[in-house]
Coordinates of C-alpha atoms in Angstrom, one line a residue:
M10 CA 96.6 86.0 85.5
A11 CA 96.3 89.5 84.2
H12 CA 95.4 91.8 86.8
R13 CA 92.2 93.8 86.4
I14 CA 92.2 97.6 85.9
L15 CA 89.0 99.6 86.4
S16 CA 88.6 102.8 84.4
L17 CA 88.2 106.0 86.2
A18 CA 84.9 106.3 84.6
A19 CA 83.8 103.0 86.5
A20 CA 85.2 104.4 89.4
M21 CA 82.9 107.4 89.4
V22 CA 79.5 105.3 89.3
L23 CA 77.9 105.5 92.5
A24 CA 76.5 102.4 93.9
P25 CA 72.6 102.6 95.5
L26 CA 72.4 104.5 98.7
A27 CA 72.2 102.2 101.7
L28 CA 69.3 102.8 103.9
T29 CA 70.7 101.7 107.1
P30 CA 70.3 104.8 109.6
I31 CA 73.7 106.8 110.9
A32 CA 74.5 105.7 114.1
P33 CA 76.4 108.4 116.2
A34 CA 80.0 107.6 117.0
Q35 CA 80.5 104.9 119.7
N36 CA 82.4 105.7 123.0
V37 CA 86.0 104.8 122.1
T38 CA 87.7 103.3 125.4
Q39 CA 91.3 102.3 125.5
Q40 CA 90.2 98.6 125.6
D41 CA 89.0 99.4 122.0
L42 CA 92.3 101.0 121.3
L43 CA 94.2 98.1 122.4
K44 CA 92.3 95.7 119.9
P45 CA 94.0 94.4 116.9
L46 CA 92.9 96.0 113.6
G47 CA 89.9 94.4 112.7
E48 CA 86.4 95.7 111.5
S49 CA 86.9 99.6 112.8
W50 CA 90.0 101.7 112.5
Y51 CA 90.6 103.2 115.7
S52 CA 93.6 104.9 115.3
H53 CA 96.3 106.2 112.9
S54 CA 97.9 102.8 112.2
G55 CA 94.9 100.7 112.9
D56 CA 96.2 99.6 116.3
Y57 CA 99.1 100.1 118.6
T58 CA 101.4 97.9 116.8
A59 CA 101.4 100.2 113.7
R60 CA 101.5 97.1 111.5
R61 CA 98.8 98.3 109.3
Y62 CA 97.6 94.6 109.1
S63 CA 93.9 93.7 109.1
S64 CA 92.4 90.7 110.0
L65 CA 89.6 91.0 107.5
T66 CA 89.7 88.5 104.4
A67 CA 86.4 88.9 102.5
V68 CA 88.6 90.5 100.0
N69 CA 91.5 88.2 99.4
R70 CA 93.7 87.0 96.5
L71 CA 91.0 85.0 94.9
T72 CA 88.1 87.5 95.2
V73 CA 89.8 90.9 94.8
K74 CA 89.2 90.8 91.2
N75 CA 85.5 91.4 91.9
L76 CA 86.3 94.3 94.1
T77 CA 83.9 97.0 92.5
P78 CA 83.4 101.0 93.2
A79 CA 80.7 101.7 95.9
W80 CA 81.0 105.5 96.4
T81 CA 83.0 108.3 95.9
A82 CA 83.1 111.8 98.0
K83 CA 84.7 115.1 97.3
M84 CA 86.0 116.7 100.5
T85 CA 85.2 120.5 100.2
Q86 CA 87.5 122.9 102.0
G87 CA 86.9 126.0 103.7
E88 CA 84.2 127.9 106.0
N89 CA 80.7 127.0 105.2
P90 CA 81.2 124.5 102.2
V91 CA 78.3 123.2 100.5
A92 CA 77.9 119.6 99.9
L93 CA 78.5 118.6 96.3
T94 CA 76.4 115.2 96.5
G95 CA 72.8 116.2 95.3
Y96 CA 71.6 112.9 96.7
S97 CA 72.6 114.0 100.3
R98 CA 69.7 112.5 102.6
V99 CA 71.3 115.0 105.3
R100 CA 72.4 118.8 105.7
P101 CA 75.9 118.6 106.9
G102 CA 76.5 120.5 110.2
S103 CA 79.1 123.2 109.6
N104 CA 81.4 124.6 112.6
T105 CA 84.1 127.1 112.5
G106 CA 87.1 127.7 114.9
G107 CA 90.6 129.4 114.9
E108 CA 92.6 132.3 116.2
S109 CA 92.4 134.2 112.9
P110 CA 89.4 136.5 111.9
T111 CA 89.8 135.6 108.2
G112 CA 91.9 131.9 108.1
F113 CA 94.4 130.9 105.6
N114 CA 93.6 130.3 102.1
S115 CA 94.1 126.5 102.0
S116 CA 92.2 125.0 99.2
G117 CA 93.7 122.5 97.0
G118 CA 96.2 119.9 98.3
S119 CA 95.8 116.0 99.0
I120 CA 94.2 113.8 101.5
K121 CA 97.3 112.5 103.0
A122 CA 95.7 111.5 106.3
T123 CA 94.8 108.2 107.7
M124 CA 90.8 108.1 108.1
L125 CA 89.5 106.6 111.4
E126 CA 86.3 104.5 111.2
V127 CA 84.1 104.0 114.3
D128 CA 80.4 102.6 113.9
G129 CA 79.8 103.4 110.6
I130 CA 81.3 107.0 110.4
L131 CA 84.5 107.9 109.1
Y132 CA 86.6 110.7 110.4
A133 CA 88.9 112.3 107.6
S134 CA 91.2 115.5 107.8
M135 CA 93.2 118.0 105.6
P136 CA 94.8 121.3 106.7
D137 CA 92.4 123.4 108.6
N138 CA 89.7 120.9 108.0
V139 CA 88.0 117.9 109.6
W140 CA 84.9 115.7 108.1
A141 CA 82.7 113.2 109.5
V142 CA 81.3 110.9 106.7
D143 CA 78.9 108.0 106.5
A144 CA 81.2 105.1 105.9
R145 CA 78.4 103.3 103.8
S146 CA 77.5 106.2 101.5
G147 CA 80.1 108.6 101.6
E148 CA 77.8 111.6 102.6
T149 CA 78.9 114.1 104.6
L150 CA 77.4 114.2 108.4
W151 CA 79.4 117.5 109.5
H152 CA 82.5 119.6 108.8
Y153 CA 84.7 121.8 110.9
Y154 CA 87.2 124.4 109.7
W155 CA 89.5 126.3 111.7
K156 CA 90.7 129.4 110.7
A157 CA 94.6 129.4 110.8
R158 CA 96.7 132.2 111.7
G159 CA 99.6 130.7 108.9
G160 CA 101.8 127.8 109.1
T161 CA 102.8 125.4 106.2
H162 CA 99.9 123.6 104.9
I163 CA 101.7 120.8 103.5
A164 CA 99.4 117.8 105.2
S165 CA 97.3 116.6 107.7
R166 CA 98.1 112.9 108.6
G167 CA 94.9 112.6 110.6
V168 CA 92.9 112.6 114.1
G169 CA 92.6 111.0 117.3
L170 CA 89.3 109.5 118.9
W171 CA 89.1 109.0 122.8
H172 CA 85.4 108.4 123.9
D173 CA 83.4 110.7 122.0
Y174 CA 86.1 113.4 121.6
L175 CA 88.2 114.0 118.6
F176 CA 91.3 115.5 118.5
F177 CA 93.5 116.8 115.4
E178 CA 96.5 119.6 114.9
T179 CA 96.6 122.6 112.7
P180 CA 99.2 123.7 110.6
D181 CA 99.4 127.0 113.1
N182 CA 100.3 124.4 115.7
Y183 CA 97.2 124.1 118.0
L184 CA 95.6 120.9 119.5
V185 CA 91.8 121.0 119.0
S186 CA 89.2 118.9 120.5
L187 CA 85.8 118.3 119.2
D188 CA 82.7 116.4 120.0
A189 CA 82.8 113.8 117.4
K190 CA 79.1 113.5 117.0
T191 CA 78.5 117.2 115.9
G192 CA 81.9 118.9 114.8
K193 CA 81.5 121.3 117.6
E194 CA 84.7 122.6 119.2
R195 CA 85.2 121.6 123.1
W196 CA 88.8 123.3 123.3
H197 CA 92.2 124.3 121.7
R198 CA 95.5 124.4 123.1
E199 CA 98.6 126.3 121.3
I200 CA 101.7 123.6 120.8
A201 CA 104.1 125.9 119.6
K202 CA 104.5 129.4 118.2
V203 CA 103.7 129.7 114.5
E204 CA 105.9 132.9 114.9
G205 CA 108.6 130.6 115.9
G206 CA 108.7 128.7 112.4
Y207 CA 106.9 125.5 113.6
F208 CA 103.9 124.0 111.8
S209 CA 101.9 120.9 112.7
T210 CA 100.8 117.7 110.6
P211 CA 100.9 114.8 112.7
A212 CA 97.8 112.8 113.7
P213 CA 97.5 113.1 117.6
M214 CA 97.8 109.7 119.3
I215 CA 95.7 108.6 122.0
V216 CA 97.4 106.2 124.7
K217 CA 95.1 105.8 127.9
D218 CA 94.5 109.6 129.3
H219 CA 97.3 111.2 126.9
V220 CA 96.7 112.8 123.8
L221 CA 100.6 113.0 122.2
A222 CA 101.2 115.9 119.7
G223 CA 104.2 116.7 117.9
T224 CA 105.0 119.3 115.6
G225 CA 107.5 119.7 112.3
N226 CA 109.9 122.0 110.3
D227 CA 113.5 122.3 109.8
I228 CA 114.3 125.2 112.2
D229 CA 117.2 126.2 114.9
A230 CA 114.8 125.4 117.8
P231 CA 114.1 123.3 120.6
A232 CA 111.9 119.9 119.1
F233 CA 109.4 118.1 121.7
L234 CA 106.6 116.0 122.2
K235 CA 104.1 117.1 124.4
S236 CA 101.1 115.1 126.4
Y237 CA 97.7 116.7 126.9
D238 CA 94.8 115.4 129.2
P239 CA 91.7 114.6 126.7
E240 CA 89.1 116.0 129.2
T241 CA 90.5 119.4 129.9
G242 CA 93.5 120.0 127.4
D243 CA 95.8 120.5 130.4
L244 CA 99.7 119.7 129.4
Q245 CA 100.7 117.0 131.3
W246 CA 104.4 116.5 130.2
T247 CA 107.2 117.6 127.5
F248 CA 109.9 115.7 126.1
Y249 CA 112.7 117.2 124.3
V250 CA 114.5 115.8 121.6
T251 CA 117.7 117.5 122.5
P252 CA 119.4 118.7 125.5
Q253 CA 118.0 121.9 127.1
K254 CA 120.4 122.6 130.3
E255 CA 123.6 121.6 131.6
G256 CA 123.6 117.9 132.7
D257 CA 121.0 116.8 130.4
P258 CA 122.0 113.0 128.6
G259 CA 123.5 113.3 125.3
L260 CA 124.7 117.0 125.8
D261 CA 128.3 115.7 125.1
T262 CA 127.4 114.6 121.5
W263 CA 127.0 118.4 120.7
K264 CA 129.1 121.2 120.4
S265 CA 127.5 123.4 122.8
L266 CA 124.5 123.9 125.1
D267 CA 123.6 126.4 122.7
A268 CA 123.8 124.3 119.6
A269 CA 121.7 121.6 121.3
R270 CA 119.1 124.1 122.3
H271 CA 118.5 124.9 118.7
G272 CA 119.2 121.5 117.7
G273 CA 115.8 120.5 116.0
G274 CA 114.9 116.8 115.7
N275 CA 111.2 117.4 115.3
I276 CA 108.4 114.6 115.8
W277 CA 106.1 115.1 113.1
M278 CA 104.7 111.7 112.5
P279 CA 102.9 109.2 115.0
G280 CA 104.5 106.2 116.7
A281 CA 103.6 102.9 118.2
Y282 CA 102.9 102.0 121.9
D283 CA 103.6 99.0 123.8
P284 CA 101.1 98.4 126.6
Q285 CA 103.4 95.7 128.2
T286 CA 106.3 98.0 128.8
N287 CA 104.0 101.0 128.7
L288 CA 106.3 102.5 126.3
Y289 CA 105.5 105.1 123.4
I290 CA 108.1 104.4 120.7
T291 CA 108.2 107.1 118.0
G292 CA 111.0 108.5 115.5
T293 CA 112.9 111.9 115.6
G294 CA 113.9 114.4 112.9
N295 CA 116.8 115.8 111.6
P296 CA 119.2 118.0 113.4
T297 CA 119.7 121.6 112.3
P298 CA 121.3 123.0 110.6
S299 CA 121.0 120.0 108.4
W300 CA 123.8 120.0 106.1
Q301 CA 126.5 122.4 107.4
T302 CA 127.5 120.9 110.6
G303 CA 129.9 123.3 112.0
Q304 CA 127.5 124.8 114.4
R305 CA 126.7 121.5 115.8
G306 CA 130.2 119.7 116.1
D307 CA 131.0 116.0 114.9
G308 CA 129.1 114.1 117.4
D309 CA 125.8 111.8 117.1
N310 CA 123.6 115.1 118.3
L311 CA 121.3 113.0 120.1
Y312 CA 118.5 112.5 120.1
T313 CA 117.9 113.4 116.6
C314 CA 117.3 111.0 114.1
S315 CA 116.4 108.2 116.6
L316 CA 114.1 105.9 117.7
V317 CA 113.0 107.0 121.4
A318 CA 111.0 105.1 123.8
L319 CA 109.1 107.2 126.1
D320 CA 107.0 106.1 129.4
V321 CA 103.8 107.2 128.0
D322 CA 102.8 108.5 132.0
T323 CA 105.9 110.9 132.4
G324 CA 107.5 111.2 128.9
K325 CA 110.9 110.0 130.3
L326 CA 113.2 108.4 127.9
K327 CA 113.8 104.8 128.4
W328 CA 116.1 103.9 125.6
Y329 CA 117.1 105.2 122.4
F330 CA 118.4 104.2 119.3
S331 CA 120.3 106.2 116.6
T332 CA 119.6 105.4 113.0
S333 CA 121.6 108.3 111.0
P334 CA 124.2 109.1 114.0
H335 CA 125.3 112.8 113.0
D336 CA 122.9 113.2 110.2
T337 CA 124.5 115.5 107.3
H338 CA 121.8 114.7 104.7
D339 CA 118.3 115.6 106.3
Y340 CA 117.5 111.8 106.5
D341 CA 115.7 112.1 109.8
S342 CA 114.2 109.0 111.1
S343 CA 110.5 109.9 111.6
Q344 CA 109.1 106.8 109.9
V345 CA 106.6 105.0 111.7
P346 CA 108.0 102.3 113.5
V347 CA 106.3 98.6 113.6
L348 CA 106.2 96.4 116.6
V349 CA 106.3 92.8 116.2
D350 CA 106.3 89.4 118.2
G351 CA 108.6 86.8 116.5
I352 CA 111.6 84.6 116.4
F353 CA 114.9 86.2 116.0
N354 CA 118.1 84.4 115.7
G355 CA 116.7 81.6 117.1
R356 CA 114.7 83.0 120.1
P357 CA 111.5 84.6 120.7
R358 CA 111.8 88.7 120.8
K359 CA 109.7 91.6 121.4
M360 CA 111.1 93.8 118.5
A361 CA 110.6 97.2 116.8
L362 CA 111.0 97.3 113.0
T363 CA 111.9 100.4 110.8
A364 CA 112.9 100.9 107.2
S365 CA 114.3 104.4 107.4
R366 CA 114.3 107.3 105.0
N367 CA 118.5 106.9 104.8
G368 CA 118.1 103.6 103.1
Y369 CA 118.9 101.4 106.1
F370 CA 116.4 98.8 107.6
F371 CA 117.0 98.3 111.5
V372 CA 115.5 95.6 113.8
V373 CA 116.0 96.6 117.9
D374 CA 114.5 94.9 121.0
R375 CA 111.5 97.2 122.0
I376 CA 111.9 96.3 125.6
T377 CA 115.7 97.3 126.0
G378 CA 116.5 99.2 122.7
E379 CA 119.6 96.6 122.2
H380 CA 120.4 96.6 118.5
L381 CA 119.6 93.1 116.6
L382 CA 119.9 94.1 112.8
T383 CA 121.0 96.5 110.3
S384 CA 120.8 96.1 106.6
K385 CA 120.8 98.2 103.4
Y386 CA 117.5 97.9 101.4
G387 CA 118.3 101.1 99.3
Q388 CA 120.2 99.3 96.4
T389 CA 121.9 102.5 95.6
T390 CA 122.3 103.9 99.2
N391 CA 126.1 105.1 99.2
W392 CA 126.4 107.7 102.0
A393 CA 127.9 105.6 105.1
E394 CA 130.8 103.5 105.3
G395 CA 130.2 100.5 107.6
L396 CA 128.5 100.6 111.0
T397 CA 129.0 102.2 114.2
P398 CA 129.7 100.1 117.4
H399 CA 126.0 100.8 118.1
G400 CA 125.0 99.4 115.0
G401 CA 124.0 102.6 113.1
P402 CA 125.3 103.4 109.8
K403 CA 128.5 105.7 110.0
T404 CA 128.5 108.8 107.9
N405 CA 131.3 108.9 105.1
P406 CA 132.8 112.2 105.4
E407 CA 133.4 112.3 101.5
K408 CA 129.7 112.2 100.7
D409 CA 129.0 115.2 102.9
A410 CA 128.1 118.4 100.8
A411 CA 131.4 119.9 98.8
I412 CA 131.8 123.3 96.9
G413 CA 131.8 121.2 94.0
G414 CA 129.1 119.0 94.6
T415 CA 128.8 115.4 96.0
L416 CA 127.0 112.7 94.7
I417 CA 124.8 111.2 97.1
S418 CA 121.8 108.4 97.5
P419 CA 119.1 108.9 98.4
N420 CA 118.2 112.2 98.1
S421 CA 117.0 114.1 101.1
G422 CA 113.8 112.9 100.1
G423 CA 114.9 109.5 101.3
T424 CA 114.5 105.9 100.1
V425 CA 111.2 106.3 101.7
N426 CA 109.8 109.5 103.4
W427 CA 106.4 109.8 105.3
Q428 CA 104.4 106.9 103.7
P429 CA 103.6 104.5 106.7
P430 CA 104.6 100.6 106.1
A431 CA 102.7 97.5 106.9
Y432 CA 103.5 94.3 108.1
S433 CA 102.0 90.7 107.7
P434 CA 102.6 88.1 110.5
Q435 CA 101.4 85.4 107.5
T436 CA 104.6 86.0 105.7
G437 CA 107.0 87.8 108.2
L438 CA 107.6 90.8 105.8
L439 CA 107.7 94.4 106.4
Y440 CA 106.0 96.4 103.3
Q441 CA 107.8 99.7 102.1
Y442 CA 108.6 101.6 99.2
A443 CA 112.1 102.1 98.2
A444 CA 113.0 104.7 95.6
D445 CA 116.6 104.5 94.5
T446 CA 117.2 108.2 94.1
F447 CA 120.5 110.4 93.4
S448 CA 121.1 114.3 94.1
M449 CA 124.2 116.5 94.2
A450 CA 124.8 117.9 97.6
Y451 CA 126.6 121.6 97.4
L452 CA 128.3 123.3 100.1
T453 CA 126.9 127.0 99.7
D454 CA 126.3 130.1 101.8
P455 CA 123.4 129.9 103.8
D456 CA 120.5 131.3 102.0
P457 CA 117.1 130.3 104.1
R458 CA 114.8 131.6 101.5
G459 CA 112.8 128.8 100.1
S460 CA 114.9 126.2 102.1
M461 CA 112.9 125.4 105.1
G462 CA 115.8 126.4 107.3
L463 CA 117.9 123.4 106.1
G464 CA 120.9 126.0 105.9
G465 CA 120.8 126.8 102.3
K466 CA 119.8 125.6 98.7
D467 CA 122.3 122.9 98.6
E468 CA 120.9 119.9 96.7
L469 CA 120.2 119.2 93.1
S470 CA 118.1 116.2 92.6
I471 CA 119.3 114.3 89.4
G472 CA 116.8 111.6 88.9
T473 CA 116.6 107.5 90.2
N474 CA 117.4 104.1 89.2
G475 CA 113.9 102.9 89.8
S476 CA 111.2 103.0 92.7
Y477 CA 109.8 99.6 94.1
L478 CA 107.2 98.4 96.5
I479 CA 109.4 95.9 98.5
G480 CA 108.7 92.9 101.0
I481 CA 111.5 93.1 103.7
D482 CA 112.2 89.5 105.7
Y483 CA 113.1 90.9 109.4
K484 CA 114.9 88.1 110.3
T485 CA 117.7 88.8 107.4
G486 CA 116.9 92.5 106.7
K487 CA 116.9 91.4 103.2
A488 CA 113.9 92.1 100.3
R489 CA 112.2 88.7 99.5
W490 CA 110.6 90.5 96.7
R491 CA 110.7 93.9 94.8
H492 CA 107.9 95.2 92.7
K493 CA 108.8 97.9 90.5
L494 CA 106.7 100.9 90.3
Y495 CA 105.9 103.4 87.4
T496 CA 107.4 106.5 89.2
Q497 CA 110.3 108.4 90.1
G498 CA 108.9 108.8 93.5
F499 CA 106.8 106.6 95.9
G500 CA 103.9 104.5 94.7
G501 CA 101.4 106.4 96.8
G502 CA 100.8 107.5 100.5
G503 CA 101.6 104.3 102.3
L504 CA 100.5 100.6 102.7
L505 CA 97.9 98.2 104.0
A506 CA 98.2 94.5 104.5
T507 CA 95.3 92.2 105.2
A508 CA 94.8 88.4 106.3
G509 CA 93.4 87.8 102.5
G510 CA 96.9 87.6 101.6
L511 CA 97.1 91.2 100.2
V512 CA 98.9 94.5 99.9
F513 CA 97.4 97.6 99.0
S514 CA 99.1 100.4 97.6
G515 CA 99.3 103.1 94.8
D516 CA 101.3 102.1 91.9
G517 CA 102.8 105.2 90.9
A518 CA 100.8 105.0 87.2
G519 CA 97.3 106.3 88.4
N520 CA 96.0 103.1 90.0
L521 CA 95.0 101.8 93.4
A522 CA 96.3 98.3 93.2
A523 CA 96.3 95.1 95.2
F524 CA 99.4 92.6 95.3
D525 CA 100.2 89.2 96.5
A526 CA 101.8 89.4 99.8
A527 CA 103.7 86.7 99.4
T528 CA 105.1 87.3 96.0
G529 CA 104.6 90.8 95.1
K530 CA 102.5 89.9 92.1
A531 CA 100.0 92.7 91.0
L532 CA 96.5 91.2 91.0
W533 CA 93.9 94.0 90.9
G534 CA 94.0 97.8 90.0
A535 CA 91.5 100.5 90.0
R536 CA 92.5 103.7 87.9
I537 CA 91.5 106.4 90.3
G538 CA 94.4 108.7 90.1
N539 CA 97.8 108.6 92.1
V540 CA 97.0 107.5 95.8
S541 CA 97.5 110.1 98.4
N542 CA 97.1 108.5 101.5
P543 CA 97.6 104.9 103.0
P544 CA 94.8 102.5 101.8
Q545 CA 92.4 101.0 104.5
T546 CA 89.8 98.7 105.3
Y547 CA 86.9 98.2 107.3
M548 CA 83.7 96.1 107.6
L549 CA 80.2 97.3 107.9
D550 CA 76.9 94.7 107.6
G551 CA 79.3 92.0 107.0
K552 CA 80.9 93.8 103.9
Q553 CA 84.6 94.5 103.7
Y554 CA 85.5 98.1 102.4
I555 CA 88.5 99.2 100.8
L556 CA 89.1 102.9 100.9
A557 CA 91.7 105.3 99.4
A558 CA 92.2 108.8 98.5
V559 CA 93.3 110.4 95.4
G560 CA 93.5 114.5 95.8
D561 CA 90.7 115.6 97.7
T562 CA 88.4 112.6 97.0
L563 CA 87.6 109.6 99.0
Y564 CA 87.2 106.3 96.9
S565 CA 85.4 103.3 98.2
F566 CA 85.1 99.7 96.9
L567 CA 83.3 96.5 97.7
L568 CA 82.7 92.9 96.6
Y569 CA 79.4 92.6 94.7

């Protein structure tokens, strides 16, 4: 059956406004955050497992062809923006905060955030901006603008919600808490110095009475995850990715203490939480300098490019698994891990899965960190030679940067980058993008201009063999299916799987698309533009909505 494509003109048609009154945000508790993803979307990945798997079934393989535009909403950025919707029944509240008298010109850009949906209200974000939006109509209810002192305005991955408090990170590294009903600021705390080169993009994760916040950038500086009290904003604990003093575990994997102290490894994406073990499992970034390794030595440079499991109450490291030991290509390991319970090699296991930027897929025991499986899902990945005794890919020195250039795959952008995966327990498949990219890696004199601190302008991207949406069987590590995407990069901003047997994603050709979760067959599409965030779903008034963003605009769909 040919899949149906809706035109952009059709997608811009607005459905009649719902007359249901707007309800205030509900009091989100830890019990709400522990629920599997269903009618509401409480946290960044939908629930703590990070599967992005919704139990909703109204939209399914048979009905998806009937999805119709419900509403669109353009998110207007900056101080005191005027609502563009002439039909609005409410005058949006406007709130301003920040540490700069003038703010930072952050207009433009795309919504890369995952929205939260609670009690009929969506919470959306872009750098410096947060909105509350009526989930039935797309009307803006309130807007908050942060006047930043600087920082790289590359993305905001989303917000966190605890009770009636909202939390988000700013590009100049502040954790800000808002009243979720009004958008008025409660407090803000500095996570890191913007003058030190840090910038922040993650969505804060709320676990029990902890607000977890990390930062980004490739700078020769310490990387960390911090925990804050959601009521007061007081700092509770700090986990440093690399050793910071003599005697710290992992120091023997660095050339010197000074190299370790400046070794990078920023935590710039949210993780997953296992309430049974009280472990927060998250990925760490690349070591620095990334390409030129003389300063950091020949060791594994722990705990960069790793999955780390932290006691959420103390920040203490319980286990780690290195996905790119001694990374020499800026591959990092920041992809969101997915927690799965299932059978592996004939016995029940509690696992963490990750399809890494380096082109390899990993399965580990999430209680102990024991390595269970490593497979290569990038079809052209060539930078490694075999595996280490611990199961990580072993760097091939012949694929390191050279004066004359070295052909590597994938390029530093990765087989996948930040885009969150999805997992369906119906199929046992992890869904992810796979871009078979190539670049030439050069050994050049360090020149930080335009290089984000990577140690020089030492990479030239030279193309791709193709980009795909794939379904990986976690038991074998092999792709059960591949759907070719019409792009040289990634199909969109992430994936959504549903109990209706569907996977939603951008297709790289300007469509929001639905695929059969079992086979990868395209079933439906709406030509709204290149999807910039992970698609989502929620249910209100017995109706299942599908939501996605293109640029600065939200698009919502319903069955009619």
